[in-house]
PDB file of C-alpha atoms in Angstrom:
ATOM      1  CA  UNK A   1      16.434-241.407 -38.222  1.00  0.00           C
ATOM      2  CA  UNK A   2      16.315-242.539 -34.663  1.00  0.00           C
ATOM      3  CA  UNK A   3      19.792-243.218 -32.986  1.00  0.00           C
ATOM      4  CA  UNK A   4      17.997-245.863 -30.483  1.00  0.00           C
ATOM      5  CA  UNK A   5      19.419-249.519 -31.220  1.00  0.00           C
ATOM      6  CA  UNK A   6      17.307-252.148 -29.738  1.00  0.00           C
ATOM      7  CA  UNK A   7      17.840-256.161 -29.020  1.00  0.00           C
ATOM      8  CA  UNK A   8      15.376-257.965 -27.598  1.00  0.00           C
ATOM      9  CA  UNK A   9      16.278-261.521 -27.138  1.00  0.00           C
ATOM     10  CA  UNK A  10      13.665-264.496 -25.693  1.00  0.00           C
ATOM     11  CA  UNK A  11      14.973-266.732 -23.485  1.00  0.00           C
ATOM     12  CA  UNK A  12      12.575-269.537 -21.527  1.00  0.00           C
ATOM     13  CA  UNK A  13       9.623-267.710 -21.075  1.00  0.00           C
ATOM     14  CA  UNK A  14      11.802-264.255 -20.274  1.00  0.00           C
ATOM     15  CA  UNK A  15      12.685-261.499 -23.041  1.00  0.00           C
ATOM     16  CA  UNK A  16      15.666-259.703 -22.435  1.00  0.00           C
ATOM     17  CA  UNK A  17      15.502-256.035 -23.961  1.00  0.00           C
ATOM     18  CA  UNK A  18      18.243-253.936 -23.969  1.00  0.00           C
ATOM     19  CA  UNK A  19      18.949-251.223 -25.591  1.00  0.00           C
ATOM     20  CA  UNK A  20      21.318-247.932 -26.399  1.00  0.00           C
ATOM     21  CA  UNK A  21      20.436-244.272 -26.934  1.00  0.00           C
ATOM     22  CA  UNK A  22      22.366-241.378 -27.857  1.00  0.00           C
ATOM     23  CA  UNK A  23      22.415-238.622 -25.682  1.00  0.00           C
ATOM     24  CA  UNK A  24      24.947-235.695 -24.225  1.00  0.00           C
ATOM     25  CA  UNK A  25      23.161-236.524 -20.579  1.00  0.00           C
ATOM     26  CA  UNK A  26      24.303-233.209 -19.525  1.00  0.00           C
ATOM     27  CA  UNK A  27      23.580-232.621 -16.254  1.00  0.00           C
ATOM     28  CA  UNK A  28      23.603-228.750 -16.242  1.00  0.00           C
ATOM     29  CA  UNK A  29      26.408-228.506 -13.890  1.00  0.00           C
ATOM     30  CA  UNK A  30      29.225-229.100 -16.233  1.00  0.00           C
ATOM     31  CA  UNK A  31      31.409-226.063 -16.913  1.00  0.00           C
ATOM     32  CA  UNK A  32      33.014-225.485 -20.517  1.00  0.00           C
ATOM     33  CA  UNK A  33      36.957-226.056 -20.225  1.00  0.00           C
ATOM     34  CA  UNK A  34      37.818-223.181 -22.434  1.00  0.00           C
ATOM     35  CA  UNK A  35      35.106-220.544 -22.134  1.00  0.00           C
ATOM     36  CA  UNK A  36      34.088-221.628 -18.049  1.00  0.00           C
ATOM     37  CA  UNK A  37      30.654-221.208 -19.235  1.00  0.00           C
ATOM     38  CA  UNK A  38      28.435-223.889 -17.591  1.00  0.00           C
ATOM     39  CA  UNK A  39      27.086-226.556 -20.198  1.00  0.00           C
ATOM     40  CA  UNK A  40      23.211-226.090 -20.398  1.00  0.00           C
ATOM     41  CA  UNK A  41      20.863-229.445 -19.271  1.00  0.00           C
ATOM     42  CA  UNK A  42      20.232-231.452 -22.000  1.00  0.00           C
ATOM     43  CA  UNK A  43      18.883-234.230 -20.427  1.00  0.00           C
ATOM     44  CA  UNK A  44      16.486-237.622 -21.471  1.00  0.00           C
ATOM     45  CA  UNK A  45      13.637-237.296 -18.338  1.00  0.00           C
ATOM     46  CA  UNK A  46      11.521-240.020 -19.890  1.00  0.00           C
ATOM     47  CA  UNK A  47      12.051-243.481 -21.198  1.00  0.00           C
ATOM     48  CA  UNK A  48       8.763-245.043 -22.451  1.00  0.00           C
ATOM     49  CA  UNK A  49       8.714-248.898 -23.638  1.00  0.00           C
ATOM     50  CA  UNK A  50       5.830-250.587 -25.331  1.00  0.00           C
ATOM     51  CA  UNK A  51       5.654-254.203 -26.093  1.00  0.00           C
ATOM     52  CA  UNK A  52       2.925-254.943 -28.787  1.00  0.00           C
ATOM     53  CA  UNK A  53       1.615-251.161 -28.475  1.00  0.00           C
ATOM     54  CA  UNK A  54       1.057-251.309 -24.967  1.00  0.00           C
ATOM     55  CA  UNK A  55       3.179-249.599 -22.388  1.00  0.00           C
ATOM     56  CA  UNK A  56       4.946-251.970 -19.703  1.00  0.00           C
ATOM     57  CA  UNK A  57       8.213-249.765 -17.857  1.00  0.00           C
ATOM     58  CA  UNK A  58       8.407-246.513 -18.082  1.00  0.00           C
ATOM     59  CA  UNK A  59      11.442-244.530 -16.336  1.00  0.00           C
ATOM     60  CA  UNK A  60      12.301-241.262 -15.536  1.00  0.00           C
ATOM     61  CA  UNK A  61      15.838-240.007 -15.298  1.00  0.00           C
ATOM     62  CA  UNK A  62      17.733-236.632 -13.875  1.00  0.00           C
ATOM     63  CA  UNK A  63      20.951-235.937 -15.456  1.00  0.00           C
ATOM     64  CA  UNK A  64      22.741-238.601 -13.160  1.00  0.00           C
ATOM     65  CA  UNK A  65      22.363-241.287 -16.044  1.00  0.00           C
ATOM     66  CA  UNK A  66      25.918-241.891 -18.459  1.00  0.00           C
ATOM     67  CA  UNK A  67      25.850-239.858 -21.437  1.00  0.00           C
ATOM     68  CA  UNK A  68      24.572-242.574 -24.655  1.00  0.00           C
ATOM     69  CA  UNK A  69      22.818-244.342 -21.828  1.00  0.00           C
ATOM     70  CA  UNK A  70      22.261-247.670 -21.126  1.00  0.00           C
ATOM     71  CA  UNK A  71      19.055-249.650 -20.484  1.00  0.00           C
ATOM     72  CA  UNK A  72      18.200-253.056 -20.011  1.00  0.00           C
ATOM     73  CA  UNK A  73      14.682-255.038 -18.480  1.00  0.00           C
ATOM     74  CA  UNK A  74      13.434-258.209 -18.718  1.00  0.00           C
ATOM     75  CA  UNK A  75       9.758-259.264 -19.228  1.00  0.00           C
ATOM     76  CA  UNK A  76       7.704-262.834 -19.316  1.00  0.00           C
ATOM     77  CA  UNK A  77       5.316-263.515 -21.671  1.00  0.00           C
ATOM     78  CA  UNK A  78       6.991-262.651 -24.786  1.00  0.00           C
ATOM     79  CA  UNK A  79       6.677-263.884 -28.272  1.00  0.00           C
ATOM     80  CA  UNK A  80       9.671-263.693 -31.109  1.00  0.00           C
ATOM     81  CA  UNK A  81       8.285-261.394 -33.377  1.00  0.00           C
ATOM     82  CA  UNK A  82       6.531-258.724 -31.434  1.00  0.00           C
ATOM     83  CA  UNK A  83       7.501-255.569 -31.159  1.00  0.00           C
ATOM     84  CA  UNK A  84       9.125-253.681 -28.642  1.00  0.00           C
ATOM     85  CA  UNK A  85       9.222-250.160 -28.596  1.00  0.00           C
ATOM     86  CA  UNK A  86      11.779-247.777 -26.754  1.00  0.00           C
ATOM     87  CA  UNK A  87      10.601-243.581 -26.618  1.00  0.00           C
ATOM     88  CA  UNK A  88      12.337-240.998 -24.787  1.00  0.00           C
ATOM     89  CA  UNK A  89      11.842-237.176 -24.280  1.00  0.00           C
ATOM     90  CA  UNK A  90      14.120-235.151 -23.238  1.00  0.00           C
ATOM     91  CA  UNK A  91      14.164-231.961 -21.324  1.00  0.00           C
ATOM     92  CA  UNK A  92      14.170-229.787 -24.184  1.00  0.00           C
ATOM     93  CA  UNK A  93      11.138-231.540 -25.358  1.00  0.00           C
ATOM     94  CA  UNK A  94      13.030-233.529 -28.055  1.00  0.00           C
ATOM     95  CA  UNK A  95      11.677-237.066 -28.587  1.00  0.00           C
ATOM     96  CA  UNK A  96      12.754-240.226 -30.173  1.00  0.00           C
ATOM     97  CA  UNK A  97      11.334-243.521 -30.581  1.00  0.00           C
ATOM     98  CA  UNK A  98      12.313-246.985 -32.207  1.00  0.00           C
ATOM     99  CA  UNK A  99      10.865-250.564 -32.506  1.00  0.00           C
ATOM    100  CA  UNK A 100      12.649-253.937 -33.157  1.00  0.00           C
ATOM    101  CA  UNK A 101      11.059-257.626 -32.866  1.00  0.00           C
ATOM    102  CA  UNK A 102      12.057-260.071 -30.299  1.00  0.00           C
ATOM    103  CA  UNK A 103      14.328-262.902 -32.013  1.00  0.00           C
TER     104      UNK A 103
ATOM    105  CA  UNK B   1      -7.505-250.988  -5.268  1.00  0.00           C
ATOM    106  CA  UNK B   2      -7.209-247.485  -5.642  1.00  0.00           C
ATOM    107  CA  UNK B   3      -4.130-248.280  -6.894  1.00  0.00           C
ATOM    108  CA  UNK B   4      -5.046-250.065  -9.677  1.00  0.00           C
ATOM    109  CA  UNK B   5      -7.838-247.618 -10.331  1.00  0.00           C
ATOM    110  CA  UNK B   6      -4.478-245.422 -10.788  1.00  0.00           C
ATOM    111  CA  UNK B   7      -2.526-247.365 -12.833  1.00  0.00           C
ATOM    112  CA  UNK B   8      -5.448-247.863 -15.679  1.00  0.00           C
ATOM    113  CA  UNK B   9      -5.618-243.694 -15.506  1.00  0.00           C
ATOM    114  CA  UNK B  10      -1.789-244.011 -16.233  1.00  0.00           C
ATOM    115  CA  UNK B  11      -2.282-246.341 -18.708  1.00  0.00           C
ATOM    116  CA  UNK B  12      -5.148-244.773 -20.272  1.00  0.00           C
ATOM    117  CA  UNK B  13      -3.180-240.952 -20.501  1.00  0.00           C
ATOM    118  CA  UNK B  14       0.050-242.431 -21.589  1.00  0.00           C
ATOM    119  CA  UNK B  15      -1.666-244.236 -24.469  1.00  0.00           C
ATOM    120  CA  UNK B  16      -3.839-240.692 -25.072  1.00  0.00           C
ATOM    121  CA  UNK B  17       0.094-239.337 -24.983  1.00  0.00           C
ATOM    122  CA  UNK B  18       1.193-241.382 -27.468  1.00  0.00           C
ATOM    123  CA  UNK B  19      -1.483-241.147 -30.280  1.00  0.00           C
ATOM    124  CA  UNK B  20      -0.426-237.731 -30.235  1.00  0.00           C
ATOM    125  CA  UNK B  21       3.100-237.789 -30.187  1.00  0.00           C
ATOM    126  CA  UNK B  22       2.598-240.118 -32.867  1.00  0.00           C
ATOM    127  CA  UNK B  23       1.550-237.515 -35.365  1.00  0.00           C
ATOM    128  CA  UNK B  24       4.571-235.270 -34.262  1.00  0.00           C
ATOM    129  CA  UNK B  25       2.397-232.477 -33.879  1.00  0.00           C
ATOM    130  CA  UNK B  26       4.956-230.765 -31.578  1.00  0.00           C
ATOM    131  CA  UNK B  27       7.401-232.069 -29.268  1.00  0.00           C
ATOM    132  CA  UNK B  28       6.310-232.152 -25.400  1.00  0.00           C
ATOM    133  CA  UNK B  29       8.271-231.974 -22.595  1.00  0.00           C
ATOM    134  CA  UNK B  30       7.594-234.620 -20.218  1.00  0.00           C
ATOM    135  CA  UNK B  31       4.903-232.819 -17.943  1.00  0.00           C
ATOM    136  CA  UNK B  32       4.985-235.629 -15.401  1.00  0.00           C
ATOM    137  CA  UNK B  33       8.615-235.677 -14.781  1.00  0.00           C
ATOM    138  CA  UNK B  34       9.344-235.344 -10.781  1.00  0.00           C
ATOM    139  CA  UNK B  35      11.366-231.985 -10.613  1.00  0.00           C
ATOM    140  CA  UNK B  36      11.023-231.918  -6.547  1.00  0.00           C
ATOM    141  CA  UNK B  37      12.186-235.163  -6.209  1.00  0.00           C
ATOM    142  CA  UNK B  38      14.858-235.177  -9.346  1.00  0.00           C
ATOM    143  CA  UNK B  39      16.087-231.594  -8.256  1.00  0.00           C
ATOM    144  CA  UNK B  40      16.263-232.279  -4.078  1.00  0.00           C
ATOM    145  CA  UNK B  41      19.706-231.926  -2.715  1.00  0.00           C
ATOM    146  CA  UNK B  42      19.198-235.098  -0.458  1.00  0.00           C
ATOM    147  CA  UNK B  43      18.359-238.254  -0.302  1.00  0.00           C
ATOM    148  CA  UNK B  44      15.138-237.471   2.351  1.00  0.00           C
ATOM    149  CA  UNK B  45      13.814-235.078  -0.088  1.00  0.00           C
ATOM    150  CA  UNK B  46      13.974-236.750  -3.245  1.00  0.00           C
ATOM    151  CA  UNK B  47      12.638-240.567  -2.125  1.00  0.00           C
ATOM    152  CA  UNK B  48       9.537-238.454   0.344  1.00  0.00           C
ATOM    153  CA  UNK B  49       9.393-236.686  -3.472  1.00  0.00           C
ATOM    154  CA  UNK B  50       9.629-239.608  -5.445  1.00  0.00           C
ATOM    155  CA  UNK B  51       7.917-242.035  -3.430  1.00  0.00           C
ATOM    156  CA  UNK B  52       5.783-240.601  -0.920  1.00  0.00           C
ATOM    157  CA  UNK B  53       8.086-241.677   2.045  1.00  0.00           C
ATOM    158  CA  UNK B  54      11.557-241.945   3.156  1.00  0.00           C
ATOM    159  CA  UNK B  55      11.290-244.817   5.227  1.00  0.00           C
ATOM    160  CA  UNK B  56      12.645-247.999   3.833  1.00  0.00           C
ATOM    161  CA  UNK B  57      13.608-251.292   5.694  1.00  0.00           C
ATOM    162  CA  UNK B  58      16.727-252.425   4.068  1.00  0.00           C
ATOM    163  CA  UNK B  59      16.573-256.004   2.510  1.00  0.00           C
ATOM    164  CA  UNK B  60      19.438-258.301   0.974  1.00  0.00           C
ATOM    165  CA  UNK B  61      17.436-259.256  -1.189  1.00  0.00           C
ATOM    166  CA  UNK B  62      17.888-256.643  -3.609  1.00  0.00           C
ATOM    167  CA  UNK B  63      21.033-257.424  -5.503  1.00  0.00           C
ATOM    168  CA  UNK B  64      23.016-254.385  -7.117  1.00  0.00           C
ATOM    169  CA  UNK B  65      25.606-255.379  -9.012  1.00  0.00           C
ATOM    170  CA  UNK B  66      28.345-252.786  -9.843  1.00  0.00           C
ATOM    171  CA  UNK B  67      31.774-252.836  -9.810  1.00  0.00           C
ATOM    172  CA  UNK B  68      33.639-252.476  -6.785  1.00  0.00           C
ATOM    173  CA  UNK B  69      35.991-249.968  -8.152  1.00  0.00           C
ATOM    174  CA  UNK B  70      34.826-247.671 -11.053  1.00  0.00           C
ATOM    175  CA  UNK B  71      37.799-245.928 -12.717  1.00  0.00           C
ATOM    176  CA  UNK B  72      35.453-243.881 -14.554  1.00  0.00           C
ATOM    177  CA  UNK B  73      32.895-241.932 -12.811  1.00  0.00           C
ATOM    178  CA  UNK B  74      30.825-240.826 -15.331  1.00  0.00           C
ATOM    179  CA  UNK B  75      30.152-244.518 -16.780  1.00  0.00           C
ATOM    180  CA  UNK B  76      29.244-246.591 -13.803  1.00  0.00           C
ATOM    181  CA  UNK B  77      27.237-249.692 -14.576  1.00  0.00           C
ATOM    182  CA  UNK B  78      24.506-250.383 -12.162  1.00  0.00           C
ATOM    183  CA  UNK B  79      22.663-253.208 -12.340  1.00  0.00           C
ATOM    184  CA  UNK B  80      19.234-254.028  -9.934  1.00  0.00           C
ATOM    185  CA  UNK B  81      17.389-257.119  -9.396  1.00  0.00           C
ATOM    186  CA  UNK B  82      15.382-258.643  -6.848  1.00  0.00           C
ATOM    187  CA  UNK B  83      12.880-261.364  -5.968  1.00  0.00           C
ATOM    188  CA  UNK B  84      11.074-259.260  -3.956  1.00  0.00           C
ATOM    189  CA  UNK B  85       7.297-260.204  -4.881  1.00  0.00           C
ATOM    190  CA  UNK B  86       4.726-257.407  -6.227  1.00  0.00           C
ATOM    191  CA  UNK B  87       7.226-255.252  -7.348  1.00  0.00           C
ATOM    192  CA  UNK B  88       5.792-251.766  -8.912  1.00  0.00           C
ATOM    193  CA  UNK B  89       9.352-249.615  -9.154  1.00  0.00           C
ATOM    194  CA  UNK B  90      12.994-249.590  -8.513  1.00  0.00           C
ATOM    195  CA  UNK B  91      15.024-246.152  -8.188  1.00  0.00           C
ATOM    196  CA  UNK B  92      18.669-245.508  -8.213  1.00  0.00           C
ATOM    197  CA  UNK B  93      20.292-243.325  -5.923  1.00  0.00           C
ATOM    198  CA  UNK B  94      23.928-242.320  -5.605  1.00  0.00           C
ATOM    199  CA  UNK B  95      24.466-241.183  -2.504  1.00  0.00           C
ATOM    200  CA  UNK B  96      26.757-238.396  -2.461  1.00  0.00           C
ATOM    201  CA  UNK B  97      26.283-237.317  -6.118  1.00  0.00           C
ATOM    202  CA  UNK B  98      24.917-233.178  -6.056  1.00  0.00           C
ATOM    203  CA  UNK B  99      21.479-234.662  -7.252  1.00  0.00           C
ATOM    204  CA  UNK B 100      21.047-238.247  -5.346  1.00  0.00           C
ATOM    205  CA  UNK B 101      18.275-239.459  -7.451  1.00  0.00           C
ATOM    206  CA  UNK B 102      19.250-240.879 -10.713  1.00  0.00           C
ATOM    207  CA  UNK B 103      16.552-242.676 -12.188  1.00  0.00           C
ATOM    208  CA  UNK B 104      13.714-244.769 -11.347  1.00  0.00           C
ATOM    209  CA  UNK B 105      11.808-247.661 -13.265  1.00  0.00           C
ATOM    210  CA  UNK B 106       8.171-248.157 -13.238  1.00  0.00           C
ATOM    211  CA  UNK B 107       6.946-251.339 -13.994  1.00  0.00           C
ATOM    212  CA  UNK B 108       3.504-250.665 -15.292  1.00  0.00           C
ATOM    213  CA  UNK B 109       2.652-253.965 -16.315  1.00  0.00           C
ATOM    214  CA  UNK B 110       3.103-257.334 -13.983  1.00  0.00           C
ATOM    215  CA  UNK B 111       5.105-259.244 -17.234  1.00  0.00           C
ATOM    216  CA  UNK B 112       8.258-256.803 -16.210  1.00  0.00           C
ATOM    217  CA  UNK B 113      10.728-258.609 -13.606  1.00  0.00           C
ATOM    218  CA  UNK B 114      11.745-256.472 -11.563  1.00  0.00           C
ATOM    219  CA  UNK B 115      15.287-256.190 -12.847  1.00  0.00           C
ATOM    220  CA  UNK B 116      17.129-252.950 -14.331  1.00  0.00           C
ATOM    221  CA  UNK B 117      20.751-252.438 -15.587  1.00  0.00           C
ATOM    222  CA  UNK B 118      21.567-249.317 -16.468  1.00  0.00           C
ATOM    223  CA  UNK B 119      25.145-246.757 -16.633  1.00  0.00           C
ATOM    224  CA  UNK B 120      24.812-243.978 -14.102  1.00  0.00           C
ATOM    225  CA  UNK B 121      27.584-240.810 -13.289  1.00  0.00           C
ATOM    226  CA  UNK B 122      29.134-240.666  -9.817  1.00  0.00           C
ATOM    227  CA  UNK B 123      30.770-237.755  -8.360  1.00  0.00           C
ATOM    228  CA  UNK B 124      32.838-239.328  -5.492  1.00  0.00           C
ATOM    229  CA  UNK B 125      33.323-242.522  -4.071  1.00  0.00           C
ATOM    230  CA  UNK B 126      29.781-243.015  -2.574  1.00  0.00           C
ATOM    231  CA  UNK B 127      27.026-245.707  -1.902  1.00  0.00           C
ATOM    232  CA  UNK B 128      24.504-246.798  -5.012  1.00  0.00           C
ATOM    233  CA  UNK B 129      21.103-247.125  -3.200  1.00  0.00           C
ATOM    234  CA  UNK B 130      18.249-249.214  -4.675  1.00  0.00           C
ATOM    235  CA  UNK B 131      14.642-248.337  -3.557  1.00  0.00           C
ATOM    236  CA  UNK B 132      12.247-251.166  -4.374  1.00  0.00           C
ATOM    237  CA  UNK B 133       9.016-250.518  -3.976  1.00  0.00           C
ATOM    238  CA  UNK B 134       7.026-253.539  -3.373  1.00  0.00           C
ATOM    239  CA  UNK B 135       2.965-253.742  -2.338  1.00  0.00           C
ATOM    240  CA  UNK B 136       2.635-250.449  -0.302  1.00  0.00           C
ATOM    241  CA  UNK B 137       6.543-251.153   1.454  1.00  0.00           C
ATOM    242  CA  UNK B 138       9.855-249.573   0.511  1.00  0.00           C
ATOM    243  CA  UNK B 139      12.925-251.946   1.110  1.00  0.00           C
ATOM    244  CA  UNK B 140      16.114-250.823  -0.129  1.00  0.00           C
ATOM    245  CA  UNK B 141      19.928-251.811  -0.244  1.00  0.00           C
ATOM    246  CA  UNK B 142      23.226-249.965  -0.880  1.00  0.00           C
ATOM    247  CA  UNK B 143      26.658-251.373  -2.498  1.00  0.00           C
ATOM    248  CA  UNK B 144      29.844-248.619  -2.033  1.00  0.00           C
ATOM    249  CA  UNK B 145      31.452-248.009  -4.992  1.00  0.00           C
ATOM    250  CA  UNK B 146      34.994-246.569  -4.856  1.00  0.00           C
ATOM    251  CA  UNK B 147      35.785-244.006  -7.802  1.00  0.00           C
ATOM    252  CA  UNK B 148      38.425-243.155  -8.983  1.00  0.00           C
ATOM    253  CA  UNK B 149      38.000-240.132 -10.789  1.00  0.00           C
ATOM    254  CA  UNK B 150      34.935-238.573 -10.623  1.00  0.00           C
ATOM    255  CA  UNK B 151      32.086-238.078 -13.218  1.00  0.00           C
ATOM    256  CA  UNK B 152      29.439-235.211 -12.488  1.00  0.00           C
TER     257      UNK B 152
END
């Protein structure tokens, strides 16, 4: 079960991906309200995306990015039908991945 | 040259990268992820870090878009665009946040436009910075955002 939701629209000749992730995004410099314990990083570094299998942005974040980030590119060349994919890995090594077609 | 010579190594490990992960063997931390330019304190550090150099001419024509007043610090939308030509990556940067450098894009193939929208935290009323990197030049551009309350 991969909480990435993907929508990948063609336009002209351009494909607009964008796409949501769910995340904490904590930066590691948070404190706890109640206990005043500082919230451990937990943290998406990596942000892979494939069109058709092969790899055309990647990005890597720090902590700075919104919690249940955000992302949207654009790309020529794209077809409705193929398939984007969107990976990340996070600092604690966690991964996720997801695919949708361009409509 | 070289520098495509690089970018087919990329290519070539992220691809090796991925048949793996594919199988879910174990999860990997990202090995390549910049922790001395991520982690640096200042602006200087992270983009000499990041990007080899901290020397950018400034050009309008990057566009950020962001709003003018963000309420909410911790959900600032940041979108980047330009029609710079050769464009290879575009970083975000919030100037006065604890650690500046918030994320940066790679465009690995040339099908990408160089165009990124993204949400990004801000600790204080401060200046979002785009670095473009285009050919072997850094150009950049900044856009204030006032916040209200902050979000680090």
């Amino acid at each position: 079960m991969s909480d990435i939701k993907i929508r990948a629209k063609l336009e002209g000749d351009e494909t607009t991906v964008k796409c949501l992730m769910s995340h904490p995004m904590e930066n590691g410099m948070r404190k706890d309200s109640k206990t005043e314990q500082v919230i451990p990083a937990h943290f998406i570094q990596e942000v892979v995306c494939k069109v058709k299998g092969t790899v055309v942005m990647k990005s890597a974040w720090s902590g700075g990015v919104s919690k249940n980030p955000y992302l949207s590119f654009k790309f020529r060349g794209g077809a409705v039908g193929d398939e984007i994919e969107i990976a990340w890995t996070d600092n604690k090594g966690e991964s996720q991945s997801q695919t949708a077609q361009i409509s | 040259m070289i520098d495509a010579k690089r970018r087919t190594l990329v290519k070539g490990s992220l691809a090796a990268g991925a048949v793996v992960g594919a199988g879910l063997i174990a999860p990997r931390a990202f090995a390549d992820w910049n922790a001395a330019a991520f982690q640096a304190k200042d602006i200087p550090t992270a983009m000499t870090g990041l990007l080899g150099s901290d020397a950018a001419e400034v050009s309008d024509r990057i566009k950020i878009k962001s709003p003018d007043i963000a309420e909410n610090g911790a959900v600032v939308p940041v979108t980047v665009e330009t029609d710079l030509e050769g464009v290879t990556s575009i970083s975000i940067i919030a100037s006065k946040n604890q650690l500046p450098l918030i994320a940066s894009f790679e465009f690995v193939d040339p099908s990408v436009v160089p165009f990124v929208a993204t949400r990004i935290k801000m600790a204080e009323t401060a200046d979002v910075i785009a670095v473009v990197k285009a050919g072997d030049k850094l150009y950049k551009n900044a856009k204030t955002v006032k916040v209200t309350v902050g979000g680090c």
